[in-house]
Short mmCIF file of C-alpha atoms in Angstrom, two decimals:
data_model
loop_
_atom_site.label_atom_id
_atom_site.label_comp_id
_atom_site.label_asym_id
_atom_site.label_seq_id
_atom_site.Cartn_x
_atom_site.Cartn_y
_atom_site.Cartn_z
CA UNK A 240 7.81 -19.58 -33.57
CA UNK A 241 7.33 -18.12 -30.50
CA UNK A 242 5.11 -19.76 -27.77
CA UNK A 243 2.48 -18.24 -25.74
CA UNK A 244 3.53 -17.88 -21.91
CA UNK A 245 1.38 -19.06 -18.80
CA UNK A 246 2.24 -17.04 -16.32
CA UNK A 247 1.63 -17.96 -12.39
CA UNK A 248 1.24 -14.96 -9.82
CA UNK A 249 1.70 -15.67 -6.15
CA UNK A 250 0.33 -12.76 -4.06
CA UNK A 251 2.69 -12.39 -1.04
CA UNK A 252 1.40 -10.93 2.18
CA UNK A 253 4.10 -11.01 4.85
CA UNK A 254 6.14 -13.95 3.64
CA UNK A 255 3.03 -16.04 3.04
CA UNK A 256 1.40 -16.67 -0.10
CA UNK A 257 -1.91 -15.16 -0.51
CA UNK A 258 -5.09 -15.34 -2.99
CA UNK A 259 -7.46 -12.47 -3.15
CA UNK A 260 -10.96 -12.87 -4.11
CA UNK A 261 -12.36 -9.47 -6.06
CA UNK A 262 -9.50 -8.16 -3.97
CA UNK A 263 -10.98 -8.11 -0.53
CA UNK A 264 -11.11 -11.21 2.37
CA UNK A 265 -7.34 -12.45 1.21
CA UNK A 266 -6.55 -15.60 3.07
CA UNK A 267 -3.14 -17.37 2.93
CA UNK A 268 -2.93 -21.04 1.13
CA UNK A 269 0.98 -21.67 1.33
CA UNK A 270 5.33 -20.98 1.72
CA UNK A 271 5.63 -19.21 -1.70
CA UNK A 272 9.29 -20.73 -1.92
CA UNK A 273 7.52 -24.15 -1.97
CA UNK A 274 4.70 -23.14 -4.63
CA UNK A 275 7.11 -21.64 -7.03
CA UNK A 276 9.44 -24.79 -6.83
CA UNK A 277 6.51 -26.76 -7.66
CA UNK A 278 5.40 -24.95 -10.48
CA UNK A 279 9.46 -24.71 -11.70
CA UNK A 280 9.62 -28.51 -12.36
CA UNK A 281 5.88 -28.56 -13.70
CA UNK A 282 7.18 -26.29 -16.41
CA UNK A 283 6.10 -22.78 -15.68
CA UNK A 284 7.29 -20.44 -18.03
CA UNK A 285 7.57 -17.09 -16.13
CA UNK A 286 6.22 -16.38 -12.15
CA UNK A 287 5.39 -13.10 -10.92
CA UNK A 288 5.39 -12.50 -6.73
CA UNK A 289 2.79 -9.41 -5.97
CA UNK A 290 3.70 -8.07 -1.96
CA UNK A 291 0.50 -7.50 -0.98
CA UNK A 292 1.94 -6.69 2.91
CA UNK A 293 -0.08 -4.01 4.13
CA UNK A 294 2.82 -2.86 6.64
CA UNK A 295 5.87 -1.49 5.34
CA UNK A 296 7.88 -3.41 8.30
CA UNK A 297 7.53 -6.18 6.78
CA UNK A 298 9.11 -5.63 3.01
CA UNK A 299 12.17 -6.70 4.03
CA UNK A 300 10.15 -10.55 4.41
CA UNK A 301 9.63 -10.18 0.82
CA UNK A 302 13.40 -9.58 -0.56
CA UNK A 303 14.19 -12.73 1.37
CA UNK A 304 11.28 -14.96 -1.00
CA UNK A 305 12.84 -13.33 -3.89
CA UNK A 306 16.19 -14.54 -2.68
CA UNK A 307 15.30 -17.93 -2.24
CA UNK A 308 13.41 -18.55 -4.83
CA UNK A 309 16.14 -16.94 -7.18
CA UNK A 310 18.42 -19.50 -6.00
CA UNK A 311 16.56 -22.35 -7.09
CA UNK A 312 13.79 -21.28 -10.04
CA UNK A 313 15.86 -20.53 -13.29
CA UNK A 314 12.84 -19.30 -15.30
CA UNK A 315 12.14 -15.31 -15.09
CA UNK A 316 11.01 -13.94 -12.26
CA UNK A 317 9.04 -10.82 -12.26
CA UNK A 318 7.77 -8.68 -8.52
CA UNK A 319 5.74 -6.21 -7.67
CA UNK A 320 3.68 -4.41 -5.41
CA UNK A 321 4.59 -1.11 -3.74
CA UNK A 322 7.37 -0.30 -6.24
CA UNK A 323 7.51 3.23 -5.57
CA UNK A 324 11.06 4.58 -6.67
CA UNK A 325 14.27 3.23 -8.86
CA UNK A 326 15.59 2.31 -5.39
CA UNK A 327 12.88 -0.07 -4.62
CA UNK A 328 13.47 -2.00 -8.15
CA UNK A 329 16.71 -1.97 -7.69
CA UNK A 330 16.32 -3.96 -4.49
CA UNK A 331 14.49 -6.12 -5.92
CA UNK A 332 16.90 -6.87 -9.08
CA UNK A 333 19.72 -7.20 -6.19
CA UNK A 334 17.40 -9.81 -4.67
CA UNK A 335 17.01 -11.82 -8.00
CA UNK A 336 13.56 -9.91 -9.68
CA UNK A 337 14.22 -9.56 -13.55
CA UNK A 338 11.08 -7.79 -14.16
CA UNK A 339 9.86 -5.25 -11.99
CA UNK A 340 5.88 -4.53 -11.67
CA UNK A 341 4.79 -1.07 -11.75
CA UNK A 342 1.24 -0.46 -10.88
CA UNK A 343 -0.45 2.23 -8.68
CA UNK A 344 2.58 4.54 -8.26
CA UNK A 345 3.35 5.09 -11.96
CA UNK A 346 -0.52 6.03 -12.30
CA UNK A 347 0.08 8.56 -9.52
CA UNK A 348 3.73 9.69 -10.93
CA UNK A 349 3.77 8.23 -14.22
CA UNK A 350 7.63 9.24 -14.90
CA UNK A 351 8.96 6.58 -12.61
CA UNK A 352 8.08 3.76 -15.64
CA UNK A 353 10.62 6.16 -17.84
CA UNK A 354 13.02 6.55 -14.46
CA UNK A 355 12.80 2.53 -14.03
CA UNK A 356 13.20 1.76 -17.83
CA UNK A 357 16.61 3.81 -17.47
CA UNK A 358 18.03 2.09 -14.88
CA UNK A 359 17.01 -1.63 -15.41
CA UNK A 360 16.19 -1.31 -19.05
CA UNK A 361 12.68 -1.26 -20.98
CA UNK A 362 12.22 -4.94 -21.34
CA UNK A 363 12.60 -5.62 -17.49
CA UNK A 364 9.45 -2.77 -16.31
CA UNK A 365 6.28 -4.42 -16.39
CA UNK A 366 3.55 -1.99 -16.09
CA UNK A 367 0.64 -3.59 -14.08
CA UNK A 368 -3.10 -1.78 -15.27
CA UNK A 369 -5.79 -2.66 -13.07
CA UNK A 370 -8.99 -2.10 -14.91
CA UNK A 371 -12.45 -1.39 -14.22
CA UNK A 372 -15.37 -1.87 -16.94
CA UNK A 373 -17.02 2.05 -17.07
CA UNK A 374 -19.01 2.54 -19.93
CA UNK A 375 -17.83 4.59 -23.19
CA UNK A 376 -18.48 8.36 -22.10
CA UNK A 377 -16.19 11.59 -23.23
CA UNK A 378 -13.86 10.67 -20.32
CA UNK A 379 -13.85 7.09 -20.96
CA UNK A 380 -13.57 6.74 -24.59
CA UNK A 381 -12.23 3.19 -24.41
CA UNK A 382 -15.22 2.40 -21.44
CA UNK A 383 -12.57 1.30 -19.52
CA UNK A 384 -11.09 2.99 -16.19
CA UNK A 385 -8.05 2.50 -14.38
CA UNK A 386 -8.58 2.10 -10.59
CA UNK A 387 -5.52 1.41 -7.79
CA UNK A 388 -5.54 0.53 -4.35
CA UNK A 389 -6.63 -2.74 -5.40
CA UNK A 390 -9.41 -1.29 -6.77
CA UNK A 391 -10.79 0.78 -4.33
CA UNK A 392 -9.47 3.80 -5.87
CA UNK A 393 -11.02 4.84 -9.44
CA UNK A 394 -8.52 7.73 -10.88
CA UNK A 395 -10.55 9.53 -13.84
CA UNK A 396 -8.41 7.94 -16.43
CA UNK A 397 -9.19 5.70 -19.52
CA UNK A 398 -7.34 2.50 -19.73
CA UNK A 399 -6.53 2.12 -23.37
CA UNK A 400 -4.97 6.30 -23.04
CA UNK A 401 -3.02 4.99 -19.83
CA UNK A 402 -1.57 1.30 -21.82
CA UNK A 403 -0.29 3.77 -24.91
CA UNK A 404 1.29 6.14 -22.86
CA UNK A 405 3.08 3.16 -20.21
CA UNK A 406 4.44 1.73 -23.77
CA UNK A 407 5.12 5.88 -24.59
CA UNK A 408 7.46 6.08 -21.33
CA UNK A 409 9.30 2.76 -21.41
CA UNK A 410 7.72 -0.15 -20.63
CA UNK A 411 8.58 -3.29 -21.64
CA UNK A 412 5.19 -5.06 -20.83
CA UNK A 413 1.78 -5.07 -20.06
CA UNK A 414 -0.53 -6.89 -17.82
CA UNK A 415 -3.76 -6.33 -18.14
CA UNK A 416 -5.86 -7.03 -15.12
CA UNK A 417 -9.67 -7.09 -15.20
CA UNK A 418 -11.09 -5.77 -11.74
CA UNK A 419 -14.23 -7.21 -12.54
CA UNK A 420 -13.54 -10.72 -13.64
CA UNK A 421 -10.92 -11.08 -10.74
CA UNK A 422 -11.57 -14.00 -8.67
CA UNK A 423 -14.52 -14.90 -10.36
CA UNK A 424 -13.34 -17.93 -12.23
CA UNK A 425 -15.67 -17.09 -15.21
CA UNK A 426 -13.00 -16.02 -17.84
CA UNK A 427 -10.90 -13.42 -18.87
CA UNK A 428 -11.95 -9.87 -19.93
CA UNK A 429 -11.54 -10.24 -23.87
CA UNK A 430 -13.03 -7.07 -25.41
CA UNK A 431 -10.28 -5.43 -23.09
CA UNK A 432 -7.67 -7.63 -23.33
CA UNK A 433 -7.62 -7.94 -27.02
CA UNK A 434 -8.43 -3.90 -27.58
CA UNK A 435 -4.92 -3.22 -25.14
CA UNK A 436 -2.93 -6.08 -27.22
CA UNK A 437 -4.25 -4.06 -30.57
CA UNK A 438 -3.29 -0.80 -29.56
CA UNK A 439 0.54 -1.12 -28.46
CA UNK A 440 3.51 -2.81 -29.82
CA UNK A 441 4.42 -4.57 -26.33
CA UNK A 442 3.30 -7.99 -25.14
CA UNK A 443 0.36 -8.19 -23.43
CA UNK A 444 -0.44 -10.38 -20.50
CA UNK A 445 -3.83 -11.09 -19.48
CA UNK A 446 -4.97 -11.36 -15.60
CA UNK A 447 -8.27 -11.59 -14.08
CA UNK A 448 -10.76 -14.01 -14.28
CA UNK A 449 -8.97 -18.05 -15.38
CA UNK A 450 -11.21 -20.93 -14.17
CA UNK A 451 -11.14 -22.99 -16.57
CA UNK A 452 -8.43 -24.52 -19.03
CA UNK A 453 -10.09 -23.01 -22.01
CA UNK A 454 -10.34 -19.45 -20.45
CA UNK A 455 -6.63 -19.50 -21.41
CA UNK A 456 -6.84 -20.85 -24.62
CA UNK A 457 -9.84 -18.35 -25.11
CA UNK A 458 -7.63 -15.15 -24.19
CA UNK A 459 -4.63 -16.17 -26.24
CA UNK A 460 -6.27 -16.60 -29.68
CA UNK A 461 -9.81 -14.14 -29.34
CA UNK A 462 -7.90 -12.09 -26.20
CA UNK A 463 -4.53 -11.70 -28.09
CA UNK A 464 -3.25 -11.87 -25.28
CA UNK A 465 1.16 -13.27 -25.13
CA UNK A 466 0.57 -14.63 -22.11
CA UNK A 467 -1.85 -15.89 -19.73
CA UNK A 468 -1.58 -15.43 -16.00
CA UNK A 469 -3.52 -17.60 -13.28
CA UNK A 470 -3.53 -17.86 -9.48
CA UNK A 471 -5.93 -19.87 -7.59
CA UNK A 472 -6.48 -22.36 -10.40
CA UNK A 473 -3.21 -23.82 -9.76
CA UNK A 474 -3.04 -22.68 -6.27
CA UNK A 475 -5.37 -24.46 -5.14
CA UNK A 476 -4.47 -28.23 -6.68
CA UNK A 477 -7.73 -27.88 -8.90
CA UNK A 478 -5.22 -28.16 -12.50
CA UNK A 479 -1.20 -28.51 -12.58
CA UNK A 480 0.95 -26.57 -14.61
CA UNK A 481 1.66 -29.31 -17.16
CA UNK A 482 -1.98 -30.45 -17.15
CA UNK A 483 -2.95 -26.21 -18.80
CA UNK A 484 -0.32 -26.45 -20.97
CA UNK A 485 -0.75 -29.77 -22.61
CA UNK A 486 -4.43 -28.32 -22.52
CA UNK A 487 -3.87 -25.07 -24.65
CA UNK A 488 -1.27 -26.48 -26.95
CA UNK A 489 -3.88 -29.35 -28.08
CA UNK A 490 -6.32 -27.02 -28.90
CA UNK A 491 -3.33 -25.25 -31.24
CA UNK A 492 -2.07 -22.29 -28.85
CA UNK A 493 1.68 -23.24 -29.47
CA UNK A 494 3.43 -23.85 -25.46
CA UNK A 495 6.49 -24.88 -24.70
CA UNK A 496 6.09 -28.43 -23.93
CA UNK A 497 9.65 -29.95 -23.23
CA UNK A 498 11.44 -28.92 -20.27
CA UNK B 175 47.46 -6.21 -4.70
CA UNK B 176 46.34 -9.36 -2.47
CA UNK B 177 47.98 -13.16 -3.54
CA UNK B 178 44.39 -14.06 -3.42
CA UNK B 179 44.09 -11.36 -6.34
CA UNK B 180 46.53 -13.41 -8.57
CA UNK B 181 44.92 -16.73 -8.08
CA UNK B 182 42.86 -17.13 -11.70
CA UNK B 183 39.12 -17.25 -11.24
CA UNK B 184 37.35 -20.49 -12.13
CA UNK B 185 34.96 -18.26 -14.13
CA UNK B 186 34.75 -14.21 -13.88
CA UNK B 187 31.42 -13.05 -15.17
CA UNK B 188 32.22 -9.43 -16.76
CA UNK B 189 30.32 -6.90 -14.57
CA UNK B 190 30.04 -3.57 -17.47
CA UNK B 191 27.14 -1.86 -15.75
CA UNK B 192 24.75 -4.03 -18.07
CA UNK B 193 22.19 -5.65 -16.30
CA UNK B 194 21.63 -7.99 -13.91
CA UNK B 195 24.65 -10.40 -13.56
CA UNK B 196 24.04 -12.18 -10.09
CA UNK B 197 21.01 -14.54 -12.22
CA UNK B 198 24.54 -15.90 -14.11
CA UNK B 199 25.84 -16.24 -10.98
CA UNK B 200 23.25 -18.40 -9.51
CA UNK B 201 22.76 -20.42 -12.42
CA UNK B 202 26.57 -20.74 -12.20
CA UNK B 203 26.76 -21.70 -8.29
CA UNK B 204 23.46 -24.17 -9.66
CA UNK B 205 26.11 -26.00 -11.96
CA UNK B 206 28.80 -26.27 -9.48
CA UNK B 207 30.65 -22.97 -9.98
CA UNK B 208 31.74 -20.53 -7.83
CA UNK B 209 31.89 -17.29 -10.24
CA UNK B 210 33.05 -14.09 -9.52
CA UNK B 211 31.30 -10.75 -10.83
CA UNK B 212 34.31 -8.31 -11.22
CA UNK B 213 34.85 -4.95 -13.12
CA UNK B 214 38.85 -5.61 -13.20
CA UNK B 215 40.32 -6.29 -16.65
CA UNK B 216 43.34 -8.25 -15.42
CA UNK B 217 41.58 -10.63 -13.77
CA UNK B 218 39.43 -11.01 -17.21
CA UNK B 219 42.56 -11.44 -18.47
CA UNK B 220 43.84 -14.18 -15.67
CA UNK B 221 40.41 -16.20 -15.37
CA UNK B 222 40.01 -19.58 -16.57
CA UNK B 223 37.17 -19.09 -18.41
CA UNK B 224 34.44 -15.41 -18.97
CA UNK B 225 31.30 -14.79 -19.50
CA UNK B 226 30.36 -11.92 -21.27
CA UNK B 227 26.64 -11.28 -20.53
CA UNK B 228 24.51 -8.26 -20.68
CA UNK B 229 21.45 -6.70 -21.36
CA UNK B 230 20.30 -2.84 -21.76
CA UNK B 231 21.62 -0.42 -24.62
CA UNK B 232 24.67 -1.66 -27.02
CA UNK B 233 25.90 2.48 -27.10
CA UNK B 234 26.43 2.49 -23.25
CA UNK B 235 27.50 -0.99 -23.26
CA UNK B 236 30.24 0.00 -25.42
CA UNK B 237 31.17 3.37 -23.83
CA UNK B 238 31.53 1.60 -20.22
CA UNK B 239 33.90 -1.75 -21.72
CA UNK B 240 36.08 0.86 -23.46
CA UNK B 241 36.20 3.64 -20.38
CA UNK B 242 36.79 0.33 -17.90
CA UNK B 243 39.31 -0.88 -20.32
CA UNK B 244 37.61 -4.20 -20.71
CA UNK B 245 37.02 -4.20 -23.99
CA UNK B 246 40.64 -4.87 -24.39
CA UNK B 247 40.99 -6.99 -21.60
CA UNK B 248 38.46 -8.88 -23.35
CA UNK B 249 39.95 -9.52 -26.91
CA UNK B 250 43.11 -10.22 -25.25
CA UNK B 251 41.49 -13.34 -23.22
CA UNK B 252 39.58 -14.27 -26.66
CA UNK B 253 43.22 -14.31 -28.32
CA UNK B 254 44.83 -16.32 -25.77
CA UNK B 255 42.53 -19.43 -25.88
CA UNK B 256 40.27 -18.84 -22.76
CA UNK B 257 36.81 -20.06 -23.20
CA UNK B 258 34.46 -16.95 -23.28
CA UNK B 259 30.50 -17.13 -22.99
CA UNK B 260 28.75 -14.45 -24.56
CA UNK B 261 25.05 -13.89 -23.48
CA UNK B 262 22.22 -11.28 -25.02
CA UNK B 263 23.75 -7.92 -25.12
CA UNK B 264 27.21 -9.79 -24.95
CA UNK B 265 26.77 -11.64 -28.20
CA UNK B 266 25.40 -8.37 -29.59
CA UNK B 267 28.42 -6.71 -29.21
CA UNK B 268 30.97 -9.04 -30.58
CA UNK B 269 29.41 -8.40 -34.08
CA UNK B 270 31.29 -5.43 -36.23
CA UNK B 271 28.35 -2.73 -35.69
CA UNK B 272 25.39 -2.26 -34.02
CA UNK B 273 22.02 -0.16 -35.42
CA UNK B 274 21.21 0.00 -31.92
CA UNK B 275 22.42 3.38 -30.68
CA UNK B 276 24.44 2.92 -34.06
CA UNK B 277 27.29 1.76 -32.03
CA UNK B 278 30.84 0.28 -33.62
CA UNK B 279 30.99 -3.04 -31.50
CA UNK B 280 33.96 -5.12 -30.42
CA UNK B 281 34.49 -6.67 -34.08
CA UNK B 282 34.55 -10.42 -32.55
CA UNK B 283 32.62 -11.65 -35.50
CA UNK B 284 32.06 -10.27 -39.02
CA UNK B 285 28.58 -8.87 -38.78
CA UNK B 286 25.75 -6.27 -38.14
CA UNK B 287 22.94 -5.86 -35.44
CA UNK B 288 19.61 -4.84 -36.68
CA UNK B 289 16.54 -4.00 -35.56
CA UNK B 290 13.10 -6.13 -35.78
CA UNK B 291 11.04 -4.66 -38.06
CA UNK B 292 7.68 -6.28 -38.81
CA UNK B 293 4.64 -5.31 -41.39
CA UNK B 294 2.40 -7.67 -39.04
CA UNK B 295 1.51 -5.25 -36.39
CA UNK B 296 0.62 -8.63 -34.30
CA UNK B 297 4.14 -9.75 -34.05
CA UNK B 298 5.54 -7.93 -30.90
CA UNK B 299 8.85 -6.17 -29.88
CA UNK B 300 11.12 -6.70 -28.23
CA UNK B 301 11.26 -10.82 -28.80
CA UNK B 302 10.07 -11.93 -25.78
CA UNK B 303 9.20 -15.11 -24.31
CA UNK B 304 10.35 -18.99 -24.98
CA UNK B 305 11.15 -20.16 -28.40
CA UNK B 306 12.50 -23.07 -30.12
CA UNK B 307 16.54 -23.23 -30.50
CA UNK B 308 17.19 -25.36 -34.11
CA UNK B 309 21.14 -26.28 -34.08
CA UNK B 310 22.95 -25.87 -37.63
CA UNK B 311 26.00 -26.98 -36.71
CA UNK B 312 27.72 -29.51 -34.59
CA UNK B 313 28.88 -27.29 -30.93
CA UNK B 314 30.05 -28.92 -27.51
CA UNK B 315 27.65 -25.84 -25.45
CA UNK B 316 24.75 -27.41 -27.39
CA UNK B 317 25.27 -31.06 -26.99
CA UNK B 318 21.76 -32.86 -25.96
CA UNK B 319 19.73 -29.82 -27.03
CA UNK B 320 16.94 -31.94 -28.48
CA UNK B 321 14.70 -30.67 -31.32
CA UNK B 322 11.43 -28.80 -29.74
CA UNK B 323 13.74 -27.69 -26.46
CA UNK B 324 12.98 -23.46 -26.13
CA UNK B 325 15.14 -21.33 -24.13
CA UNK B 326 14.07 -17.73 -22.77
CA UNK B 327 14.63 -14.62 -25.50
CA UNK B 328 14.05 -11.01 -24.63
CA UNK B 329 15.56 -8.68 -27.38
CA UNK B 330 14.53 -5.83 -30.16
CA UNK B 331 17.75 -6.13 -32.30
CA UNK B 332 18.93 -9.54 -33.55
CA UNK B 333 22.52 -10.72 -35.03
CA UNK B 334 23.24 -10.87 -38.93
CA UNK B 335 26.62 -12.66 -39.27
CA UNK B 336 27.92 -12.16 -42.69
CA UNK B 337 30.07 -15.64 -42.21
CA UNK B 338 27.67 -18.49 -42.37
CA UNK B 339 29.86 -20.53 -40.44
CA UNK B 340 29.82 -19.21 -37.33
CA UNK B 341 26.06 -19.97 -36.64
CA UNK B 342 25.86 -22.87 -34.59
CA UNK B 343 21.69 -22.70 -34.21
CA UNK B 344 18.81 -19.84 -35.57
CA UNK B 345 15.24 -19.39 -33.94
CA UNK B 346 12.28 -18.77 -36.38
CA UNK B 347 10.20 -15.47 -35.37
CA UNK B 348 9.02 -13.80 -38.64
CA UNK B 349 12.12 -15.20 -40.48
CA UNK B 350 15.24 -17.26 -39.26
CA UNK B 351 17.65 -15.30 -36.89
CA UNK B 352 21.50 -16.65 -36.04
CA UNK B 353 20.57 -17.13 -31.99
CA UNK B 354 24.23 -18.83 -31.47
CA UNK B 355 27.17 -17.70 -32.84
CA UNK B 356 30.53 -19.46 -32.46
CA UNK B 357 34.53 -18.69 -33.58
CA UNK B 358 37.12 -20.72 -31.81
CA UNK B 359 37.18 -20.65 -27.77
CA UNK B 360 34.16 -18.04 -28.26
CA UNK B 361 30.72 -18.70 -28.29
CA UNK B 362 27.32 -16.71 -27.84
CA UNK B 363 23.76 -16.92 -27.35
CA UNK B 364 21.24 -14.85 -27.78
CA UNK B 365 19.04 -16.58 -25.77
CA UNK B 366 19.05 -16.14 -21.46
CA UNK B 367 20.49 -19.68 -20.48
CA UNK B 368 20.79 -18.67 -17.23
CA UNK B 369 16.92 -18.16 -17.49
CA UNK B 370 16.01 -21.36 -19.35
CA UNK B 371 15.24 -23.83 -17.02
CA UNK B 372 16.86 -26.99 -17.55
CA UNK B 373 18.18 -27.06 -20.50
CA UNK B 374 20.01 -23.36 -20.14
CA UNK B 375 21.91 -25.51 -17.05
CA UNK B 376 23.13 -27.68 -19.53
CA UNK B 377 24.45 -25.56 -21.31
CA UNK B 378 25.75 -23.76 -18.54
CA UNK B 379 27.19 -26.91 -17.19
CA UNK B 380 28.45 -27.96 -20.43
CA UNK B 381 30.39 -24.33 -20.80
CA UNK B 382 32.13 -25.11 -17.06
CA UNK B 383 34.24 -27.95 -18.49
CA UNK B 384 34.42 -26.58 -22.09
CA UNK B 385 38.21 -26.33 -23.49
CA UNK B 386 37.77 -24.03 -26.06
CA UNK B 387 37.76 -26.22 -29.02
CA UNK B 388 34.86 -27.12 -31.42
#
């Protein structure tokens, strides 16, 4: 049977690792390099990098982290952020990505999921949704919005309609990432989570909101969520790696648990 | 051609235009071996030991091998006793045929492809994620695998071996599925090793100083 993944993401801003709270006043807690070694021997089961480097001088900081942590974590290793053409996946892959994160481009340009699904495959695009609660209306049938710019930006577009036609063009995954549970600590987004996970054939991964051990457990059974992602809760020392899993497998979520 | 070119590689990783190879490589290097990645069917041929890995489409998989001349290159190395690792896309194609594409494959292994097909609309595809790896059969590659120990899947189509002997271990999602095949000095997983974790290393490690036999 297949186990449910946890999922760490390390926001990267210039080389450093990064935590945002509701996306604005980011401050950095750590090397990434260091973190995702950490979290390697703890028994992560996948870790995703987001650049968050405002300046595009700097990218070149964040093909190095990729390197080095390629080198030493043998577990998949997804990155995004300001993947804007094949070329820049392609980069990345060189660098040691094996998923690449498509978020706030594809909304803009939505063929560059299908152009990235050609050239690395389907199963390796990840297409990153970040999602704002609207209310059901005629544009919003879902009551759901997708927003970019780290959710400054709304875009006029319903989230469920956008997550169909991502799977449509080629991608191999979903995250689903509340806007308004982000950085609160208060739990995942459910009613989204779980309507996305209904509607396509993809896994799902849920972001936004873990701050406590049964949050996860929560959005894997109710959330149908395949995997759960979290940040500052392990970021910040408050609950290891090991200590969630053995946590959501107890309570019957089946993890892997020997590593 | 260079005398460097006729020294035999420790371990040449096939490069087919099939996904990303340097993760092998690394996990490789990790292990204590220097692999190369190389396109050149004689030094396929010449290496002391290929792996075969892979992911994307088994119909352009199969074009490239057979434009590159690999494919050959490849059965040839089988034939002569070299110990060949095939991986994902790699194991895929050793089978007979491929509903994927509908491709003919290299024929390494009497068998078929197919595609996961599911009533429950909650079980996902591709396969993806960490699952539990059950050995059938006695294999040096998966000596000290230890009942419960998952290794990373990510696939849509899964092997059907018609010869129930060359499954060395099968992984449960929706029904049993051959996830290592074995015949002679080959052997394949459909599983990532090279994205396992620990126990992927092993077997890495254990295919480094593998001679072939079972």
């Amino acid at each position: 049977m297949l186990s449910k993944r946890l999922i760490a993401c390390l926001d990267v801003r210039d080389g450093k690792l990064a935590k945002s709270v509701k996306f604005v006043d980011t401050k950095d807690i750590g090397d990434p390099v260091e973190k995702a070694r950490e979290y390697y021997a703890d028994g992560l089961d996948e870790l995703v990098f987001y650049d968050i480097t405002a300046s595009s001088d700097n990218r070149s900081i964040m093909l190095d982290v990729v390197e080095a942590v390629a080198r030493e974590v043998f577990i998949p290793l997804s990155v995004g952020g300001g993947v804007r053409s094949v070329a820049d996946a392609t980069d990345l892959r060189l660098a040691g990505a094996e998923k690449i994160n498509v978020n706030s481009a594809a909304v803009q340009r939505p063929q560059l999921i299908a152009e990235c699904a050609e050239a690395i495959g389907d199963q390796n695009v990840v297409l990153s949704m970040d999602i704002r609660y609207a209310g059901a209306t005629q544009v919003f049938p879902s009551g759901y919005e997708i927003v970019i710019n780290g959710g400054r930006t709304p875009m006029g577009i319903d989230a469920l309609a956008w997550a169909r036609e991502g799977e449509r063009l080629g991608a191999g995954e979903l995250v689903v990432n509340s806007i308004d549970a982000d950085g609160t600590r208060e739990g995942y987004e459910l009613t989204l989570t779980a309507m996305i996970a209904e509607a396509v054939r993809i896994p799902v991964i849920a972001s936004g909101g873990a701050g406590e051990p049964q949050h996860l457990v929560d959005v894997l059974t109710t959330g149908k969520a395949d995997a759960a992602l979290v940040a500052s809760m392990v970021h910040y020392g408050d609950f290891s790696v090991s200590e969630l899993k053995r946590y959501v497998q107890d309570r019957g979520v089946k993890m892997r648990m020997s590593w | 051609m260079s005398w460097s070119s006729l020294v035999p590689d420790a371990i040449v990783i096939v490069d087919y235009d099939a996904g990303n190879l340097k993760s092998v490589q690394r996990a490789c290097a990790e292990v204590g071996v220097t692999a190369a990645i190389s396109n050149d069917p004689d030094r396929v041929r010449r290496a002391e030991r290929v792996i075969f890995p892979g992911v994307g489409a088994a119909g352009s998989a199969m074009r490239s091998l057979i434009k590159t001349g690999l494919d050959a290159a490849l059965k040839e190395a089988i034939l002569a006793g070299t110990p060949v690792l095939g991986i994902c896309l790699g194991l895929q194609i050793s089978l007979d045929h491929s509903e994927e594409n509908d491709t003919s494959t290299l024929g390494l292994i009497a068998g078929r492809v197919r595609r996961f097909q599911f009533d429950d609309p909650e079980l996902k595809i591709p396969h993806m994620g960490w699952n539990e790896v059950r050995p059938v059969a006695a294999h040096p590659l998966l000596a000290g695998i230890e009942p419960g120990d998952e290794f990373y899947f990510v696939h849509g189509y899964y092997p059907a071996p018609i010869e129930q002997h060359h499954v060395y271990a099968v992984t449960d999602y929706e029904h049993d599925f051959a996830c290592a095949l074995g015949k002679d000095n080959y052997f394949a997983t459909q599983f990532h090793p090279e994205k396992s974790g620990r126990v992927g290393l092993r077997l890495m490690e254990q295919f480094t100083c593998w001679n072939g036999s079972c």
